[in-house]
Coordinates of C-alpha atoms and ligand atoms in Angstrom, one line a residue:
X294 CA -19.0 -13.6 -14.0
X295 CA -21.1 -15.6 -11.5
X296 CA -21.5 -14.5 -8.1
X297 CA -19.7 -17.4 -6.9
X298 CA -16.7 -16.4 -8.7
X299 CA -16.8 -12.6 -7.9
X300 CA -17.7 -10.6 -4.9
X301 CA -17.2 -7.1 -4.5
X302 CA -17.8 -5.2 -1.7
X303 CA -17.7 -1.4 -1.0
X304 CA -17.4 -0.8 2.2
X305 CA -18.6 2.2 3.9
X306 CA -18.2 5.5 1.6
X307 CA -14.9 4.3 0.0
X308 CA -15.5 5.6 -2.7
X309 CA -18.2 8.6 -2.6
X310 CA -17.8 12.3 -2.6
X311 CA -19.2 13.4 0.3
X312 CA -18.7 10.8 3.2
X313 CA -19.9 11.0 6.8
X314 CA -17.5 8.4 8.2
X315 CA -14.1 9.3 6.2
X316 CA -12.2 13.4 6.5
X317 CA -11.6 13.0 10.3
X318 CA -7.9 12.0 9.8
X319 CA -7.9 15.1 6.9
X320 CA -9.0 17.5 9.9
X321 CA -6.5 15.9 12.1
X322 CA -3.6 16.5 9.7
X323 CA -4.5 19.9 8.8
X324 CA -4.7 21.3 11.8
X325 CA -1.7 20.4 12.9
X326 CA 1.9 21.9 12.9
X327 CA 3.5 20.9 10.6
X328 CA 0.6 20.1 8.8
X329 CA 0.3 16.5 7.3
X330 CA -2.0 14.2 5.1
X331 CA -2.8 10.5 5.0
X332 CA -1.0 8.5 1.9
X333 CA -3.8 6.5 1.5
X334 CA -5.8 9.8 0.1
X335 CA -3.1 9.1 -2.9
X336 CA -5.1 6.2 -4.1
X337 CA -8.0 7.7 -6.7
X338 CA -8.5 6.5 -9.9
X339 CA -6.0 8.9 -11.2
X340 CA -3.8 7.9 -8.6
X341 CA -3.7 4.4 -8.5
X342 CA -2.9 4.6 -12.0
X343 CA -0.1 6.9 -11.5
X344 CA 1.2 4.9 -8.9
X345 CA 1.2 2.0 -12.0
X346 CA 3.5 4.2 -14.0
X347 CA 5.7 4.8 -11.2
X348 CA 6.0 0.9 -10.7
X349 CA 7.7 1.0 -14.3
X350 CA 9.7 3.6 -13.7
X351 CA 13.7 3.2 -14.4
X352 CA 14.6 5.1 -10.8
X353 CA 11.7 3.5 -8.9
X354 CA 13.2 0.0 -8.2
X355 CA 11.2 -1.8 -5.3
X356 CA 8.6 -3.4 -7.4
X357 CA 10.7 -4.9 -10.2
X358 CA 13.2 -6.0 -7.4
X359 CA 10.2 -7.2 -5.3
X360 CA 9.0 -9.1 -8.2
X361 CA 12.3 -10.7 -9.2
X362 CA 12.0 -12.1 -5.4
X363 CA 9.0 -13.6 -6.1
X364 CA 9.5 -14.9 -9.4
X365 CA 12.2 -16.9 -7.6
X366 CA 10.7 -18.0 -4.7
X367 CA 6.7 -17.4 -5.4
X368 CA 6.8 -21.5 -5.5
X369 CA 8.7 -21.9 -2.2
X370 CA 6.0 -19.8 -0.8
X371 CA 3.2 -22.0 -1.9
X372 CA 5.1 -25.4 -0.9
X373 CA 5.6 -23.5 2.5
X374 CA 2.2 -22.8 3.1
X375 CA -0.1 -25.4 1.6
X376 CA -3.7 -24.5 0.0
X377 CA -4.8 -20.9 1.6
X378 CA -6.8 -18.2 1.0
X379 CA -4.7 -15.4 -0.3
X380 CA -5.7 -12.1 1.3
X381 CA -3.6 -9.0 -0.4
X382 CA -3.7 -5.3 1.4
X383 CA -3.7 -2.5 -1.1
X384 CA -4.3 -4.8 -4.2
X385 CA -3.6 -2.6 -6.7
X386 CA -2.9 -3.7 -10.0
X387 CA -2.6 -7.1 -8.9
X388 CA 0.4 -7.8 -11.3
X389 CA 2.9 -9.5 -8.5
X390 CA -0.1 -11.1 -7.3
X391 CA -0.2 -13.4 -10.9
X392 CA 3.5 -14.7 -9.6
X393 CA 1.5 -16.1 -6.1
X394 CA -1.0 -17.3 -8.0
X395 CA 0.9 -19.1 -10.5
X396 CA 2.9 -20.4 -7.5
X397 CA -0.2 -22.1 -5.9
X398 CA -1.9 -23.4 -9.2
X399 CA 1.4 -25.2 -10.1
X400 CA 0.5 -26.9 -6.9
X401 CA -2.7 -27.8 -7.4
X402 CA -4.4 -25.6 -5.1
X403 CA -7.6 -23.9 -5.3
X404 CA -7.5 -20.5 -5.7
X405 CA -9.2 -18.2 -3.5
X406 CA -7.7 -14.5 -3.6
X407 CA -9.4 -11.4 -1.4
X408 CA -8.2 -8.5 -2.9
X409 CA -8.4 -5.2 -0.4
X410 CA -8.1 -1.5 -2.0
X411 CA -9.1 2.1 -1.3
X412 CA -9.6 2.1 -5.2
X413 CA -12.8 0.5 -6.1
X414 CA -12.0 1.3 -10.3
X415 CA -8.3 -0.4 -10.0
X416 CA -9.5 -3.5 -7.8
X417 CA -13.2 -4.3 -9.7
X418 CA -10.5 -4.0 -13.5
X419 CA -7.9 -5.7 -11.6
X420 CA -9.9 -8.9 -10.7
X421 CA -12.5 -8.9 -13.9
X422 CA -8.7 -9.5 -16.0
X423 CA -7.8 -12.0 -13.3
X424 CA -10.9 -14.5 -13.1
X425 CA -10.3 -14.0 -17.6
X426 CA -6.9 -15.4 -17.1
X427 CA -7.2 -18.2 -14.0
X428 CA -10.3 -19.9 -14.6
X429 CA -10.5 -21.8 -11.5
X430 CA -10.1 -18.5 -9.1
X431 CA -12.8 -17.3 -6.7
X432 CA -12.2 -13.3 -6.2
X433 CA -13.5 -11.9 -3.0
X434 CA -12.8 -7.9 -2.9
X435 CA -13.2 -5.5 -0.7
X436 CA -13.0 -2.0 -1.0
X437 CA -12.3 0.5 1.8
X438 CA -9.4 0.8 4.1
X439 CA -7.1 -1.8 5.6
X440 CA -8.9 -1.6 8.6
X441 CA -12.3 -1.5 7.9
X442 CA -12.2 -4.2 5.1
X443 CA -10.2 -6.1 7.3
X444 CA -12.9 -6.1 10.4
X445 CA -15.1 -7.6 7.9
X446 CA -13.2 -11.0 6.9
X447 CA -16.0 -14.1 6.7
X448 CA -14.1 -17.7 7.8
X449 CA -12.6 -19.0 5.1
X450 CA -13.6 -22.2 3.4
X451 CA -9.8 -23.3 3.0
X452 CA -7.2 -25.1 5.7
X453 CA -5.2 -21.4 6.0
X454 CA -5.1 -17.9 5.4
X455 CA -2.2 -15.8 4.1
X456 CA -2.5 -12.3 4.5
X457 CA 0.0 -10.4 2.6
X458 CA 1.4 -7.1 2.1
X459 CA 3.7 -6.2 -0.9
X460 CA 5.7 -3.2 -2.0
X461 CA 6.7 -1.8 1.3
X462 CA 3.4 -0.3 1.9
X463 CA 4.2 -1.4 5.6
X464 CA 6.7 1.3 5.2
X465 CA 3.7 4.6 5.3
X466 CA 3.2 3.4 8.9
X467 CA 4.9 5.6 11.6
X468 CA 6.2 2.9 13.9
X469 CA 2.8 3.6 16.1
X470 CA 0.2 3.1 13.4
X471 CA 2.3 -0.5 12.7
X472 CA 1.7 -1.4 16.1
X473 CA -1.7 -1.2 15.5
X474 CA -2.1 -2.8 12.0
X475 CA 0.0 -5.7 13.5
X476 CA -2.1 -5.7 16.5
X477 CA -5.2 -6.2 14.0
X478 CA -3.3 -8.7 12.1
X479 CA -2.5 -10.7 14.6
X480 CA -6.0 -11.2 16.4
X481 CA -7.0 -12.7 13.2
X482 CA -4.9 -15.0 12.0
X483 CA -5.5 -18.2 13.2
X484 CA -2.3 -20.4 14.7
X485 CA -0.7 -21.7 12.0
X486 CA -1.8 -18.7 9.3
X487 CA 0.8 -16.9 7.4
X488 CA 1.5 -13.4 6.9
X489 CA 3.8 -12.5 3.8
X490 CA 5.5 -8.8 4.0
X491 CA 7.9 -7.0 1.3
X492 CA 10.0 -4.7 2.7
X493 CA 12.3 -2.0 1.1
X494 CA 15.6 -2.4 2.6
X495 CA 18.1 0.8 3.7
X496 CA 20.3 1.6 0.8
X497 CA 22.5 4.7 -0.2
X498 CA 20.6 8.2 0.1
X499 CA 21.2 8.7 -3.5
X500 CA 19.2 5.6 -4.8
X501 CA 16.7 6.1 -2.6
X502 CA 15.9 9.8 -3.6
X503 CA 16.3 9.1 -7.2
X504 CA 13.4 6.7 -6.6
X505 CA 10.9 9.4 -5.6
X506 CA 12.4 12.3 -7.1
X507 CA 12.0 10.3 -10.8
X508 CA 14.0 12.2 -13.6
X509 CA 9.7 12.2 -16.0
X510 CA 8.3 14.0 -13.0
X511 CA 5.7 11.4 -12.4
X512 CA 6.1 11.3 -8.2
X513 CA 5.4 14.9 -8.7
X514 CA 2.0 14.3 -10.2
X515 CA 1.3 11.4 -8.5
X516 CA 2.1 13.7 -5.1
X517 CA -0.1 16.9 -6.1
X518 CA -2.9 14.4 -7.1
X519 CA -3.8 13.7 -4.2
X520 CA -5.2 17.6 -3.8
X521 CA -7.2 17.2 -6.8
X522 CA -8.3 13.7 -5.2
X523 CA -9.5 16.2 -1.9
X524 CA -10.6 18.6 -4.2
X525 CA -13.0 16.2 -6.0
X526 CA -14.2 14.4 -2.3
X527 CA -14.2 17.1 0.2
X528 CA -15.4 20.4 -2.4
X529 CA -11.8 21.8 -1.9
X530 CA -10.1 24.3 -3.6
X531 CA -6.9 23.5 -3.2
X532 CA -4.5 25.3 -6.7
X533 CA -2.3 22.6 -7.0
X534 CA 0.1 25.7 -9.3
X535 CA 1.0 26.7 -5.5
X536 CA 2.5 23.3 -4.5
X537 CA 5.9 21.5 -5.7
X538 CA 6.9 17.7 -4.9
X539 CA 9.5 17.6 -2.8
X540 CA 11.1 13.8 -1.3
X541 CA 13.9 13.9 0.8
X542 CA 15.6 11.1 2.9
X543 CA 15.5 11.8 6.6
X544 CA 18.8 9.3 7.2
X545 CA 18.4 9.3 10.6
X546 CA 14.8 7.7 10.5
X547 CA 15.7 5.7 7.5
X548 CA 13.1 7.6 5.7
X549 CA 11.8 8.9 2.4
X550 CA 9.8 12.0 3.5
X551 CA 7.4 13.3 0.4
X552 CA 6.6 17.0 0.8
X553 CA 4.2 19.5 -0.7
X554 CA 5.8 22.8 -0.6
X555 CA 3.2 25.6 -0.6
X556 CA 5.2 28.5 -2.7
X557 CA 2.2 31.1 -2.2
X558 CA 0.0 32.1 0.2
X559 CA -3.5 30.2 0.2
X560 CA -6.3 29.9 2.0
X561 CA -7.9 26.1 1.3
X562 CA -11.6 25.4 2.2
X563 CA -12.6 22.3 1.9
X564 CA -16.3 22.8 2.4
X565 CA -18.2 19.1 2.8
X566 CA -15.6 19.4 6.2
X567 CA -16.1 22.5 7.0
X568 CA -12.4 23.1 7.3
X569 CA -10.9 26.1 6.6
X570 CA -6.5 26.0 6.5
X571 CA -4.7 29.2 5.9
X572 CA -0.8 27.9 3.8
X573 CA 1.9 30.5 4.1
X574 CA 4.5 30.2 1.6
X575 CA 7.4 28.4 2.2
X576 CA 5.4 25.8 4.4
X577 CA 6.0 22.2 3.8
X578 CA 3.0 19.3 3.9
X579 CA 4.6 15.8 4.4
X580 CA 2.1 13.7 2.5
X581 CA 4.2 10.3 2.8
X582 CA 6.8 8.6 4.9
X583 CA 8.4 5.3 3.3
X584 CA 10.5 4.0 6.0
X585 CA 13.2 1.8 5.0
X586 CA 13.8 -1.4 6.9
X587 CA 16.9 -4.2 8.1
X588 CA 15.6 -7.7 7.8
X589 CA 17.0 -9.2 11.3
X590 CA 15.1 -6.3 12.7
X591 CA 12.0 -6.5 11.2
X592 CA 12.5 -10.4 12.3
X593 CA 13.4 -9.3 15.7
X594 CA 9.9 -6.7 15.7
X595 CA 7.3 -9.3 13.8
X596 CA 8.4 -12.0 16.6
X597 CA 7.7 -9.8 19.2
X598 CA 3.9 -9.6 18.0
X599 CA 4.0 -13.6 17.7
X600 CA 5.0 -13.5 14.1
X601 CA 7.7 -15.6 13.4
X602 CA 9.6 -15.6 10.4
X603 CA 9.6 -19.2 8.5
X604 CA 11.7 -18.1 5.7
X605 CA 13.6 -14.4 4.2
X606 CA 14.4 -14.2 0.7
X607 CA 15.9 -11.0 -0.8
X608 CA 17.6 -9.9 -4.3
X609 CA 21.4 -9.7 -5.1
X610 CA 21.6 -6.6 -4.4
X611 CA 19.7 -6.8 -1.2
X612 CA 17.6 -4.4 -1.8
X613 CA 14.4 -5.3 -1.5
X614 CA 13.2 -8.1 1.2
X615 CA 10.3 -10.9 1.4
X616 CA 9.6 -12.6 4.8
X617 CA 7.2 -15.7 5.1
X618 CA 5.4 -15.7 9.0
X619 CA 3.8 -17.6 10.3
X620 CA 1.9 -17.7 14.0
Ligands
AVJ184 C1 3.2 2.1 -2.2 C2 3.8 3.2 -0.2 C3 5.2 1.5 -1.1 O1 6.5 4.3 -0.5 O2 7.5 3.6 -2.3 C4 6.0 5.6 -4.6 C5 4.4 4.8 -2.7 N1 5.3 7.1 -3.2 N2 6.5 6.8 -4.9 C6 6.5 3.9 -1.7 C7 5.2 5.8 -3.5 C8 6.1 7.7 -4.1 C9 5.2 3.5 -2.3 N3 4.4 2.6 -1.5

């Protein structure tokens, strides 16, 4: 491909080994009590592509119900916005992103997408398949975390942006950290910009830990992964045979909490940090929170940060929700 159709940039040490700038939220979580890790460590190769077989999972719904949304609506989006530039946080896959982009072709307009991922593999296969199928779309990635790859946005050549963020991702944020993305978000959109979220909507305790306690075992491999993922970047020895997946839903923070139970003693280094952690058995890691959200609140928060909600769409079953702001 031309390098006016594709641009990819790897930001920082997204995806080496041995990084200089990355491991200082590891430390952080380690050392604490009760000890914790950042999701966005989930997201190797390995990962990203177990996180694609969760997606299709029967007891993992938000992505098919997401999708139906958007299959729906994708067109009312477009007709909403007008041309933009269509910036997507945690990328992935890309495969709801084709609904969008249909959506905005239909409607003549020119296609400029800026894929964002921790996953260098998953975004460069991602957009090399997409620029095959839409011949008219410029790709812009960039690889490294929200914020970072954020920080670097260039103008864009197009009237408006639109960032979005699918698949309740918002929902790994503890309400603190989603201060902060929305405080980032917001200093760069421009008035009149949109910003697109999907949210997972509170449901029964028993669909929600079906969907992260899945019947194949794949949220268990997708969950240890991410020790082999530290293993592999930070020269750790973590024995993933001493950890089990655990997800439970904490009902009175509308919560999924995702565990790694340590069931024998272990001593982890993890020697490009030098970080030594002693596990007793019996101790619990949370590794994710996916916080489940009401759509007149999340209205009520995004409008507080200037954010206000042109449009809400959700499924029959009102699970799943997709709200169009704009500033
Ligand atoms: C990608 C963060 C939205 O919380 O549902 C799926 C990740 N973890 N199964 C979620 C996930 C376990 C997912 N998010």
């Amino acid at each position: 491909f031309s390098e006016d159709r594709l641009r990819i940039n790897y930001l920082g040490s997204a995806n080496l080994p041995t990084a200089t700038d990355d491991g200082k939220d590891i430390i952080g979580g380690l050392t604490q009590r009760p000890k914790s890790l950042p999701p966005r460590y989930f997201y190797d190769e390995k990962g990203s592509q177990l996180f694609e077989q969760i997606c299709e999972l029967p007891e993992y719904y938000p992505t098919r119900t997401e999708a139906e949304i958007l299959q729906q609506y994708a067109v009312d989006v477009a007709q909403f916005t007008g041309a933009c530039e269509l910036v997507e946080l945690g990328s992935g896959s890309s495969t709801k992103t084709r609904l969008l982009l249909d959506a905005y072709e239909n409607q003549g307009y020119p296609l400029r997408y800026v894929p964002i991922d921790v996953s260098g593999e998953i975004l460069e296969e991602s957009a090399k398949q997409l620029l095959l199928d839409y011949p008219k779309l410029k790709v812009q990635g960039q690889v490294g975390t929200y914020e970072h790859a954020l920080s670097q946005l260039t103008p864009t050549p197009l009237p408006r942006r639109m960032i979005f963020f699918l698949g309740n991702s918002l929902g790994n944020f503890a309400p603190e950290q989603c201060d902060r993305f929305f405080e980032q978000i917001t200093g760069l959109l421009a008035p009149g910009d949109y910003f697109l979220l999907g949210i997972d909507l509170q449901k029964p305790k028993e669909i929600l830990e079906a969907a992260y306690n899945d019947s194949q075992g794949v949220t268990g491999a997708f969950n240890l992964n991410m020790l082999a993922h530290l293993n592999w970047r930070f020269q750790g020895n973590f024995d993933l045979d001493r950890f089990t997946h655990q997800a439970i839903y904490n009902q009175s923070e509308s919560q999924i909490e995702m565990y790694l139970h340590c069931q024998e003693t272990h001593v982890v280094r993890l020697a490009s940090l030098d970080l030594t952690v002693e596990f007793q058995a019996g101790e619990s890691m949370l590794t994710e929170i996916s916080r489940k959200f009401n759509v007149e609140q999340m209205q009520h928060y995004l409008k507080g940060r200037g954010l206000n909600t042109v449009q809400a769409w959700t499924d029959t079953k009102q699970w799943f929700g997709l709200l169009l702001c704009q500033i």
